[in-house]
Each structure stands twice: as C-alpha cells, then as structure tokens.
Amino acid sequence: MTSQSSLKLINKVRTLDPASKLLEQLYTRADNPDTPPDVRATIGRALELIDTREEYSREMTYADSPGARMICEKTYAMPWQQLYKEGKVGAEFSALWLSGTGEGQILQFLIRMQKAKRALEIGMFTGYVAMAMAEALPEDGAVVTCEFEPYLVEIARKWFDETPSGKRIDIRQGPALDSLDQLAAEGQTFDVVYLDADKPNYTAYFKKLLDLDLLAAGGTLMADNSLYYGYPYTQPGSTVDLFNKAVMEDSRVEQIVLPLFDGVSLIRRKGE
C-alpha cells in the first residue's frame, strides 16, 4: 500500500512538471458541457498514468535505509507552519522539501559503485540525504553536510545521534560558500557530492567544488532540481539554465541531465 508520504511525493512530482500542470488545467476546463466526454476522460487517464508511473518506479526501487526512513517520517510529522509562526525557522519549510525516496537511493548506489569513503552535501534540510549517504558508506567513511538554518542543524543532529551511522556525519552551520572555503582550507576532498541548496548560488557552488579541488578526480557531483519547475527549458537564461550551461561548458567535467523528479544531473570530474 502506498504511504501518505509517498502519495505526497507523487503529487510533488506532478506539481513540479509544467506539462502535468497544463494537463490539470485542461482537465478542469473540460468540465464545460460542450466538451466531449471522451476528451475529459482521456486527459484524466493521462494524469492517472503520470501518478501510476511515479508510484511504480518507487515500488520497484529498493527501500529507504532505516535511518533515512526515520528522518523522512519525522520530517513529515514536524509542525512546519507553527515553527515558522514562532520564529524558530526563517522560512516556511515543508516536508515536500525532502529530496525523497529515489534520490537517496541513487546516491547510495553511486557511493557503493565508486567505493566512496567521503561524501559532501550542500543544503541539508532535515538530514535525509546525509543519513542515506552515511548508511551506505563503510565504517571508516564520513559525510560533511552544510546547512544555514540553526534550528534545522539542531534537530538533524539530534536525529543523527539516534542512529549508528549518525556518528559519521559532520554538520557545518552557516553560509555554504563559507563552509566550502573552510573545508578546502582543511584540505578536505570528497568522492561524492550532493547539491540541493539555494538555486542562485548553484554555479558558484559548482565552481568552488572544482577550483578548490573539493570534488576529487573521478568523483561525482549529483545536482538536484536541474530541471527546476521547467524553467531551464521554458525560460532560457534562468538561474538553473545558466548553471546547466556552465557545467556543460566546463572541460573539467562530464554531465548527464536526467528527467527524473525535478531534474537530476550527474556530473563527473574527469581524471581517474
């Protein structure tokens, strides 16, 4: 049976896809009595197939690891609107900000395939991805995750400490660009990097990762939201479009943009 959180994630995918939103608009307009019944039925079936494909893909993907599942469930249980009203968080967060089932598994797959030992996350939120990566790493592996919001750092640290793999996670609180400078000053490098932070700084994050040698030769950067609400291909010159093009034009890397979720880019640094 599909869980409530899974249904929300399926709805999230449809919300992010501009083609699905157009179909929903047509479905509503098809209420007009002059519209042939088969037209409305066909549009409805198309929307149903979008959701069914998403649900099937999740069911055929191996399940979340225990710690990652725990963080997902706790995130959906958080009273985000109340926390914002009380001033504990600086934005109106939602559980739908989670990267979600599928992306955590892709990162675990990359870590195991590359035999990675060190992973970096830029944009932690509540720690779902950081935990998923930590659970895929060997015992001597380590995850560094960057997050600006103090309250999110506080709750994530508490949740991490409830798990065996949480000890592998180092949280850096503050502006992520500053954290990257500090990590470079410490001489740190990473085999796998996950980017899911503020979109206007995507290109700056990418350049720092390469210019400061934070992404190891042969390492993989996975960037979320590379098809952000459809803007990159409907509004040329938008922020994420410029990021995608900057990556494509950089001779130090190879890029694949996958039409999964809200767009997932796999970016490999050339070398080993």
PDB file of C-alpha atoms in Angstrom:
ATOM      1  CA  MET A   1       0.000   0.000   0.000  1.00  0.00           C
ATOM      2  CA  THR A   2       1.230   3.493  -0.810  1.00  0.00           C
ATOM      3  CA  SER A   3       2.053   5.511   2.322  1.00  0.00           C
ATOM      4  CA  GLN A   4       0.787   9.041   2.918  1.00  0.00           C
ATOM      5  CA  SER A   5       4.301  10.425   2.456  1.00  0.00           C
ATOM      6  CA  SER A   6       4.674   8.523  -0.832  1.00  0.00           C
ATOM      7  CA  LEU A   7       1.406   9.986  -2.113  1.00  0.00           C
ATOM      8  CA  LYS A   8       2.633  13.468  -1.231  1.00  0.00           C
ATOM      9  CA  LEU A   9       5.882  12.827  -3.090  1.00  0.00           C
ATOM     10  CA  ILE A  10       3.981  11.655  -6.160  1.00  0.00           C
ATOM     11  CA  ASN A  11       1.848  14.804  -6.035  1.00  0.00           C
ATOM     12  CA  LYS A  12       5.051  16.846  -5.614  1.00  0.00           C
ATOM     13  CA  VAL A  13       6.463  15.449  -8.852  1.00  0.00           C
ATOM     14  CA  ARG A  14       3.304  16.381 -10.771  1.00  0.00           C
ATOM     15  CA  THR A  15       3.379  19.900  -9.268  1.00  0.00           C
ATOM     16  CA  LEU A  16       6.969  20.415 -10.429  1.00  0.00           C
ATOM     17  CA  ASP A  17       6.281  19.296 -14.010  1.00  0.00           C
ATOM     18  CA  PRO A  18       4.876  22.089 -16.237  1.00  0.00           C
ATOM     19  CA  ALA A  19       3.389  19.602 -18.726  1.00  0.00           C
ATOM     20  CA  SER A  20       1.397  17.944 -15.927  1.00  0.00           C
ATOM     21  CA  LYS A  21       0.147  21.321 -14.746  1.00  0.00           C
ATOM     22  CA  LEU A  22      -1.130  22.091 -18.261  1.00  0.00           C
ATOM     23  CA  LEU A  23      -2.958  18.767 -18.335  1.00  0.00           C
ATOM     24  CA  GLU A  24      -4.572  19.569 -14.991  1.00  0.00           C
ATOM     25  CA  GLN A  25      -5.753  22.909 -16.352  1.00  0.00           C
ATOM     26  CA  LEU A  26      -7.237  21.196 -19.404  1.00  0.00           C
ATOM     27  CA  TYR A  27      -8.928  18.619 -17.184  1.00  0.00           C
ATOM     28  CA  THR A  28     -10.620  21.404 -15.203  1.00  0.00           C
ATOM     29  CA  ARG A  29     -11.682  23.272 -18.349  1.00  0.00           C
ATOM     30  CA  ALA A  30     -13.086  20.038 -19.762  1.00  0.00           C
ATOM     31  CA  ASP A  31     -15.975  20.382 -17.283  1.00  0.00           C
ATOM     32  CA  ASN A  32     -17.561  22.588 -19.925  1.00  0.00           C
ATOM     33  CA  PRO A  33     -20.741  20.811 -21.120  1.00  0.00           C
ATOM     34  CA  ASP A  34     -19.679  21.320 -24.747  1.00  0.00           C
ATOM     35  CA  THR A  35     -16.575  19.169 -24.201  1.00  0.00           C
ATOM     36  CA  PRO A  36     -16.937  15.608 -25.485  1.00  0.00           C
ATOM     37  CA  PRO A  37     -16.852  13.163 -22.526  1.00  0.00           C
ATOM     38  CA  ASP A  38     -14.026  11.120 -24.073  1.00  0.00           C
ATOM     39  CA  VAL A  39     -11.753  14.193 -24.107  1.00  0.00           C
ATOM     40  CA  ARG A  40     -12.050  14.746 -20.365  1.00  0.00           C
ATOM     41  CA  ALA A  41     -11.678  11.020 -19.733  1.00  0.00           C
ATOM     42  CA  THR A  42      -8.513  10.872 -21.832  1.00  0.00           C
ATOM     43  CA  ILE A  43      -6.938  13.821 -20.018  1.00  0.00           C
ATOM     44  CA  GLY A  44      -7.853  12.252 -16.682  1.00  0.00           C
ATOM     45  CA  ARG A  45      -6.288   8.963 -17.747  1.00  0.00           C
ATOM     46  CA  ALA A  46      -3.087  10.764 -18.772  1.00  0.00           C
ATOM     47  CA  LEU A  47      -2.836  12.358 -15.323  1.00  0.00           C
ATOM     48  CA  GLU A  48      -3.517   8.993 -13.689  1.00  0.00           C
ATOM     49  CA  LEU A  49      -0.723   7.387 -15.727  1.00  0.00           C
ATOM     50  CA  ILE A  50       1.751  10.066 -14.596  1.00  0.00           C
ATOM     51  CA  ASP A  51       0.990   9.235 -10.962  1.00  0.00           C
ATOM     52  CA  THR A  52       0.989   5.481 -11.585  1.00  0.00           C
ATOM     53  CA  ARG A  53       4.394   5.600 -13.288  1.00  0.00           C
ATOM     54  CA  GLU A  54       5.809   7.520 -10.325  1.00  0.00           C
ATOM     55  CA  GLU A  55       4.306   5.106  -7.804  1.00  0.00           C
ATOM     56  CA  TYR A  56       5.512   2.062  -9.755  1.00  0.00           C
ATOM     57  CA  SER A  57       9.046   3.463 -10.008  1.00  0.00           C
ATOM     58  CA  ARG A  58       9.168   3.947  -6.242  1.00  0.00           C
ATOM     59  CA  GLU A  59       7.802   0.461  -5.581  1.00  0.00           C
ATOM     60  CA  MET A  60      10.451  -1.085  -7.860  1.00  0.00           C
ATOM     61  CA  THR A  61      13.287   0.822  -6.135  1.00  0.00           C
ATOM     62  CA  TYR A  62      14.823  -0.717  -3.024  1.00  0.00           C
ATOM     63  CA  ALA A  63      13.511   0.721   0.218  1.00  0.00           C
ATOM     64  CA  ASP A  64      14.977   3.539   2.284  1.00  0.00           C
ATOM     65  CA  SER A  65      17.653   2.501   4.749  1.00  0.00           C
ATOM     66  CA  PRO A  66      16.466   2.592   8.404  1.00  0.00           C
ATOM     67  CA  GLY A  67      17.944   5.940   9.452  1.00  0.00           C
ATOM     68  CA  ALA A  68      16.863   7.706   6.274  1.00  0.00           C
ATOM     69  CA  ARG A  69      13.319   6.339   6.644  1.00  0.00           C
ATOM     70  CA  MET A  70      13.207   7.532  10.248  1.00  0.00           C
ATOM     71  CA  ILE A  71      14.214  11.061   9.246  1.00  0.00           C
ATOM     72  CA  CYS A  72      11.644  11.077   6.429  1.00  0.00           C
ATOM     73  CA  GLU A  73       8.873  10.097   8.845  1.00  0.00           C
ATOM     74  CA  LYS A  74       9.944  12.636  11.470  1.00  0.00           C
ATOM     75  CA  THR A  75      10.112  15.382   8.837  1.00  0.00           C
ATOM     76  CA  TYR A  76       6.516  14.734   7.762  1.00  0.00           C
ATOM     77  CA  ALA A  77       5.444  14.856  11.399  1.00  0.00           C
ATOM     78  CA  MET A  78       7.004  18.296  12.034  1.00  0.00           C
ATOM     79  CA  PRO A  79       4.617  21.287  12.573  1.00  0.00           C
ATOM     80  CA  TRP A  80       6.406  23.454   9.994  1.00  0.00           C
ATOM     81  CA  GLN A  81       3.846  26.253   9.819  1.00  0.00           C
ATOM     82  CA  GLN A  82       3.810  26.606  13.592  1.00  0.00           C
ATOM     83  CA  LEU A  83       7.607  26.661  13.763  1.00  0.00           C
ATOM     84  CA  TYR A  84       7.642  29.484  11.223  1.00  0.00           C
ATOM     85  CA  LYS A  85       4.999  31.460  13.129  1.00  0.00           C
ATOM     86  CA  GLU A  86       7.045  31.070  16.316  1.00  0.00           C
ATOM     87  CA  GLY A  87      10.152  32.368  14.553  1.00  0.00           C
ATOM     88  CA  LYS A  88      12.131  29.166  15.070  1.00  0.00           C
ATOM     89  CA  VAL A  89      12.841  28.842  11.355  1.00  0.00           C
ATOM     90  CA  GLY A  90      13.464  31.602   8.854  1.00  0.00           C
ATOM     91  CA  ALA A  91      11.339  30.213   6.016  1.00  0.00           C
ATOM     92  CA  GLU A  92       8.026  28.406   5.517  1.00  0.00           C
ATOM     93  CA  PHE A  93       9.532  24.958   5.229  1.00  0.00           C
ATOM     94  CA  SER A  94       7.528  21.912   4.201  1.00  0.00           C
ATOM     95  CA  ALA A  95       8.169  18.184   4.286  1.00  0.00           C
ATOM     96  CA  LEU A  96       7.985  18.342   0.488  1.00  0.00           C
ATOM     97  CA  TRP A  97      11.433  19.985   0.612  1.00  0.00           C
ATOM     98  CA  LEU A  98      12.809  16.493   1.253  1.00  0.00           C
ATOM     99  CA  SER A  99      14.814  15.088  -1.627  1.00  0.00           C
ATOM    100  CA  GLY A 100      12.766  11.979  -1.087  1.00  0.00           C
ATOM    101  CA  THR A 101      12.801   8.300  -1.875  1.00  0.00           C
ATOM    102  CA  GLY A 102      14.692   7.637  -5.073  1.00  0.00           C
ATOM    103  CA  GLU A 103      17.344  10.321  -4.802  1.00  0.00           C
ATOM    104  CA  GLY A 104      18.698   8.881  -1.563  1.00  0.00           C
ATOM    105  CA  GLN A 105      18.968   5.507  -3.267  1.00  0.00           C
ATOM    106  CA  ILE A 106      20.740   6.979  -6.308  1.00  0.00           C
ATOM    107  CA  LEU A 107      23.362   8.484  -4.003  1.00  0.00           C
ATOM    108  CA  GLN A 108      23.755   5.213  -2.115  1.00  0.00           C
ATOM    109  CA  PHE A 109      24.167   3.435  -5.457  1.00  0.00           C
ATOM    110  CA  LEU A 110      26.878   5.913  -6.509  1.00  0.00           C
ATOM    111  CA  ILE A 111      28.710   5.554  -3.201  1.00  0.00           C
ATOM    112  CA  ARG A 112      28.759   1.765  -3.406  1.00  0.00           C
ATOM    113  CA  MET A 113      29.640   1.732  -7.112  1.00  0.00           C
ATOM    114  CA  GLN A 114      32.542   4.149  -6.627  1.00  0.00           C
ATOM    115  CA  LYS A 115      33.601   2.562  -3.331  1.00  0.00           C
ATOM    116  CA  ALA A 116      33.466   6.107  -1.976  1.00  0.00           C
ATOM    117  CA  LYS A 117      34.585   6.939   1.544  1.00  0.00           C
ATOM    118  CA  ARG A 118      33.894  10.664   1.736  1.00  0.00           C
ATOM    119  CA  ALA A 119      30.675  12.465   0.824  1.00  0.00           C
ATOM    120  CA  LEU A 120      29.602  16.106   0.951  1.00  0.00           C
ATOM    121  CA  GLU A 121      26.107  17.588   0.950  1.00  0.00           C
ATOM    122  CA  ILE A 122      25.348  21.244   0.204  1.00  0.00           C
ATOM    123  CA  GLY A 123      21.878  22.008   1.598  1.00  0.00           C
ATOM    124  CA  MET A 124      20.970  19.567   4.384  1.00  0.00           C
ATOM    125  CA  PHE A 125      17.358  20.470   5.364  1.00  0.00           C
ATOM    126  CA  THR A 126      16.465  17.786   7.967  1.00  0.00           C
ATOM    127  CA  GLY A 127      19.225  15.339   7.080  1.00  0.00           C
ATOM    128  CA  TYR A 128      17.507  12.677   4.948  1.00  0.00           C
ATOM    129  CA  VAL A 129      20.217  12.600   2.271  1.00  0.00           C
ATOM    130  CA  ALA A 130      23.107  12.970   4.716  1.00  0.00           C
ATOM    131  CA  MET A 131      21.804   9.943   6.609  1.00  0.00           C
ATOM    132  CA  ALA A 132      21.210   7.929   3.423  1.00  0.00           C
ATOM    133  CA  MET A 133      24.810   8.561   2.353  1.00  0.00           C
ATOM    134  CA  ALA A 134      26.188   7.780   5.818  1.00  0.00           C
ATOM    135  CA  GLU A 135      24.357   4.449   5.854  1.00  0.00           C
ATOM    136  CA  ALA A 136      25.931   3.498   2.508  1.00  0.00           C
ATOM    137  CA  LEU A 137      29.493   4.405   3.491  1.00  0.00           C
ATOM    138  CA  PRO A 138      31.980   1.959   5.010  1.00  0.00           C
ATOM    139  CA  GLU A 139      32.685   2.139   8.736  1.00  0.00           C
ATOM    140  CA  ASP A 140      35.628   4.499   8.157  1.00  0.00           C
ATOM    141  CA  GLY A 141      33.631   6.762   5.838  1.00  0.00           C
ATOM    142  CA  ALA A 142      32.476  10.303   6.575  1.00  0.00           C
ATOM    143  CA  VAL A 143      29.786  12.757   5.472  1.00  0.00           C
ATOM    144  CA  VAL A 144      30.055  16.527   5.759  1.00  0.00           C
ATOM    145  CA  THR A 145      26.770  18.396   5.334  1.00  0.00           C
ATOM    146  CA  CYS A 146      26.222  22.162   5.083  1.00  0.00           C
ATOM    147  CA  GLU A 147      23.122  23.940   6.402  1.00  0.00           C
ATOM    148  CA  PHE A 148      22.362  27.608   7.081  1.00  0.00           C
ATOM    149  CA  GLU A 149      19.327  27.286   9.424  1.00  0.00           C
ATOM    150  CA  PRO A 150      20.385  26.798  13.102  1.00  0.00           C
ATOM    151  CA  TYR A 151      17.109  25.079  14.053  1.00  0.00           C
ATOM    152  CA  LEU A 152      17.498  22.516  11.268  1.00  0.00           C
ATOM    153  CA  VAL A 153      21.044  21.824  12.420  1.00  0.00           C
ATOM    154  CA  GLU A 154      19.749  21.283  15.956  1.00  0.00           C
ATOM    155  CA  ILE A 155      17.034  18.782  15.066  1.00  0.00           C
ATOM    156  CA  ALA A 156      19.158  16.949  12.491  1.00  0.00           C
ATOM    157  CA  ARG A 157      21.985  16.476  14.989  1.00  0.00           C
ATOM    158  CA  LYS A 158      19.508  15.049  17.476  1.00  0.00           C
ATOM    159  CA  TRP A 159      18.124  12.630  14.894  1.00  0.00           C
ATOM    160  CA  PHE A 160      21.581  11.633  13.656  1.00  0.00           C
ATOM    161  CA  ASP A 161      22.616  10.772  17.206  1.00  0.00           C
ATOM    162  CA  GLU A 162      19.745   8.280  17.419  1.00  0.00           C
ATOM    163  CA  THR A 163      21.349   6.071  14.744  1.00  0.00           C
ATOM    164  CA  PRO A 164      24.543   4.005  14.458  1.00  0.00           C
ATOM    165  CA  SER A 165      25.589   5.825  11.273  1.00  0.00           C
ATOM    166  CA  GLY A 166      24.984   9.306  12.668  1.00  0.00           C
ATOM    167  CA  LYS A 167      28.491   9.461  14.115  1.00  0.00           C
ATOM    168  CA  ARG A 168      29.839   9.633  10.545  1.00  0.00           C
ATOM    169  CA  ILE A 169      28.040  12.941   9.874  1.00  0.00           C
ATOM    170  CA  ASP A 170      29.721  16.319  10.451  1.00  0.00           C
ATOM    171  CA  ILE A 171      27.346  19.316  10.172  1.00  0.00           C
ATOM    172  CA  ARG A 172      28.736  22.715   9.155  1.00  0.00           C
ATOM    173  CA  GLN A 173      26.326  25.520  10.037  1.00  0.00           C
ATOM    174  CA  GLY A 174      26.439  28.829   8.165  1.00  0.00           C
ATOM    175  CA  PRO A 175      26.570  30.085   4.557  1.00  0.00           C
ATOM    176  CA  ALA A 176      27.602  27.094   2.451  1.00  0.00           C
ATOM    177  CA  LEU A 177      30.073  29.084   0.333  1.00  0.00           C
ATOM    178  CA  ASP A 178      31.962  29.949   3.538  1.00  0.00           C
ATOM    179  CA  SER A 179      31.817  26.321   4.655  1.00  0.00           C
ATOM    180  CA  LEU A 180      33.322  25.227   1.336  1.00  0.00           C
ATOM    181  CA  ASP A 181      36.203  27.663   1.813  1.00  0.00           C
ATOM    182  CA  GLN A 182      36.796  26.233   5.287  1.00  0.00           C
ATOM    183  CA  LEU A 183      36.705  22.643   4.063  1.00  0.00           C
ATOM    184  CA  ALA A 184      39.247  23.498   1.361  1.00  0.00           C
ATOM    185  CA  ALA A 185      41.482  25.181   3.956  1.00  0.00           C
ATOM    186  CA  GLU A 186      41.330  21.932   5.943  1.00  0.00           C
ATOM    187  CA  GLY A 187      42.498  20.030   2.868  1.00  0.00           C
ATOM    188  CA  GLN A 188      39.310  18.001   2.565  1.00  0.00           C
ATOM    189  CA  THR A 189      38.223  16.293  -0.664  1.00  0.00           C
ATOM    190  CA  PHE A 190      35.116  14.264  -1.488  1.00  0.00           C
ATOM    191  CA  ASP A 191      34.283  11.334  -3.753  1.00  0.00           C
ATOM    192  CA  VAL A 192      30.549  12.099  -3.960  1.00  0.00           C
ATOM    193  CA  VAL A 193      28.875  15.498  -3.584  1.00  0.00           C
ATOM    194  CA  TYR A 194      25.150  16.238  -3.458  1.00  0.00           C
ATOM    195  CA  LEU A 195      23.945  19.760  -4.292  1.00  0.00           C
ATOM    196  CA  ASP A 196      20.435  20.808  -3.220  1.00  0.00           C
ATOM    197  CA  ALA A 197      20.718  24.337  -1.862  1.00  0.00           C
ATOM    198  CA  ASP A 198      19.719  27.865  -2.933  1.00  0.00           C
ATOM    199  CA  LYS A 199      19.480  27.886  -6.724  1.00  0.00           C
ATOM    200  CA  PRO A 200      21.026  31.364  -7.350  1.00  0.00           C
ATOM    201  CA  ASN A 201      24.339  30.051  -5.960  1.00  0.00           C
ATOM    202  CA  TYR A 202      24.401  26.749  -7.865  1.00  0.00           C
ATOM    203  CA  THR A 203      27.046  27.942 -10.316  1.00  0.00           C
ATOM    204  CA  ALA A 204      29.151  29.422  -7.507  1.00  0.00           C
ATOM    205  CA  TYR A 205      28.997  26.121  -5.587  1.00  0.00           C
ATOM    206  CA  PHE A 206      29.964  24.185  -8.693  1.00  0.00           C
ATOM    207  CA  LYS A 207      32.966  26.402  -9.417  1.00  0.00           C
ATOM    208  CA  LYS A 208      34.221  26.253  -5.826  1.00  0.00           C
ATOM    209  CA  LEU A 209      33.974  22.484  -5.791  1.00  0.00           C
ATOM    210  CA  LEU A 210      36.291  22.324  -8.787  1.00  0.00           C
ATOM    211  CA  ASP A 211      38.500  25.362  -8.265  1.00  0.00           C
ATOM    212  CA  LEU A 212      39.251  24.375  -4.655  1.00  0.00           C
ATOM    213  CA  ASP A 213      39.630  20.677  -5.539  1.00  0.00           C
ATOM    214  CA  LEU A 214      36.866  19.677  -3.136  1.00  0.00           C
ATOM    215  CA  LEU A 215      35.479  17.245  -5.718  1.00  0.00           C
ATOM    216  CA  ALA A 216      38.106  14.555  -6.209  1.00  0.00           C
ATOM    217  CA  ALA A 217      39.294  13.450  -9.637  1.00  0.00           C
ATOM    218  CA  GLY A 218      36.854  10.785 -10.817  1.00  0.00           C
ATOM    219  CA  GLY A 219      34.337  11.968  -8.225  1.00  0.00           C
ATOM    220  CA  THR A 220      30.648  12.578  -8.893  1.00  0.00           C
ATOM    221  CA  LEU A 221      28.540  15.652  -8.190  1.00  0.00           C
ATOM    222  CA  MET A 222      24.797  14.985  -8.162  1.00  0.00           C
ATOM    223  CA  ALA A 223      22.757  18.169  -8.535  1.00  0.00           C
ATOM    224  CA  ASP A 224      19.057  18.195  -7.670  1.00  0.00           C
ATOM    225  CA  ASN A 225      16.429  20.400  -9.389  1.00  0.00           C
ATOM    226  CA  SER A 226      18.396  20.727 -12.625  1.00  0.00           C
ATOM    227  CA  LEU A 227      15.057  20.995 -14.494  1.00  0.00           C
ATOM    228  CA  TYR A 228      13.652  23.295 -11.788  1.00  0.00           C
ATOM    229  CA  TYR A 229       9.874  23.647 -12.386  1.00  0.00           C
ATOM    230  CA  GLY A 230      10.637  23.517 -16.124  1.00  0.00           C
ATOM    231  CA  TYR A 231      12.322  26.941 -16.056  1.00  0.00           C
ATOM    232  CA  PRO A 232      15.619  25.848 -17.660  1.00  0.00           C
ATOM    233  CA  TYR A 233      13.882  24.728 -20.875  1.00  0.00           C
ATOM    234  CA  THR A 234      10.978  27.215 -20.891  1.00  0.00           C
ATOM    235  CA  GLN A 235      12.897  30.315 -19.785  1.00  0.00           C
ATOM    236  CA  PRO A 236      16.403  30.340 -21.324  1.00  0.00           C
ATOM    237  CA  GLY A 237      18.787  32.365 -19.186  1.00  0.00           C
ATOM    238  CA  SER A 238      17.063  31.464 -15.918  1.00  0.00           C
ATOM    239  CA  THR A 239      19.280  30.679 -12.928  1.00  0.00           C
ATOM    240  CA  VAL A 240      19.331  26.906 -13.250  1.00  0.00           C
ATOM    241  CA  ASP A 241      19.639  27.087 -17.044  1.00  0.00           C
ATOM    242  CA  LEU A 242      22.804  29.162 -16.585  1.00  0.00           C
ATOM    243  CA  PHE A 243      24.100  26.576 -14.108  1.00  0.00           C
ATOM    244  CA  ASN A 244      23.440  23.690 -16.516  1.00  0.00           C
ATOM    245  CA  LYS A 245      25.210  25.554 -19.308  1.00  0.00           C
ATOM    246  CA  ALA A 246      28.174  26.475 -17.085  1.00  0.00           C
ATOM    247  CA  VAL A 247      28.623  22.795 -16.252  1.00  0.00           C
ATOM    248  CA  MET A 248      28.246  21.768 -19.887  1.00  0.00           C
ATOM    249  CA  GLU A 249      30.909  24.273 -20.969  1.00  0.00           C
ATOM    250  CA  ASP A 250      33.431  23.280 -18.296  1.00  0.00           C
ATOM    251  CA  SER A 251      36.051  20.954 -19.814  1.00  0.00           C
ATOM    252  CA  ARG A 252      36.900  19.514 -16.385  1.00  0.00           C
ATOM    253  CA  VAL A 253      33.634  17.564 -16.141  1.00  0.00           C
ATOM    254  CA  GLU A 254      31.128  15.373 -17.964  1.00  0.00           C
ATOM    255  CA  GLN A 255      27.405  15.921 -17.406  1.00  0.00           C
ATOM    256  CA  ILE A 256      24.207  13.906 -17.825  1.00  0.00           C
ATOM    257  CA  VAL A 257      20.871  15.637 -17.124  1.00  0.00           C
ATOM    258  CA  LEU A 258      18.220  13.060 -16.226  1.00  0.00           C
ATOM    259  CA  PRO A 259      14.477  13.878 -16.455  1.00  0.00           C
ATOM    260  CA  LEU A 260      13.792  12.348 -13.035  1.00  0.00           C
ATOM    261  CA  PHE A 261      11.829  14.076 -10.269  1.00  0.00           C
ATOM    262  CA  ASP A 262      12.560  17.808 -10.780  1.00  0.00           C
ATOM    263  CA  GLY A 263      15.680  17.034 -12.803  1.00  0.00           C
ATOM    264  CA  VAL A 264      18.789  15.221 -11.557  1.00  0.00           C
ATOM    265  CA  SER A 265      22.237  15.921 -13.007  1.00  0.00           C
ATOM    266  CA  LEU A 266      25.159  13.539 -12.680  1.00  0.00           C
ATOM    267  CA  ILE A 267      28.419  15.436 -13.106  1.00  0.00           C
ATOM    268  CA  ARG A 268      31.701  13.516 -13.123  1.00  0.00           C
ATOM    269  CA  ARG A 269      35.051  15.212 -12.655  1.00  0.00           C
ATOM    270  CA  LYS A 270      37.477  13.904 -15.243  1.00  0.00           C
ATOM    271  CA  GLY A 271      40.621  12.234 -14.029  1.00  0.00           C
ATOM    272  CA  GLU A 272      40.773   8.760 -12.562  1.00  0.00           C
TER     273      GLU A 272
END
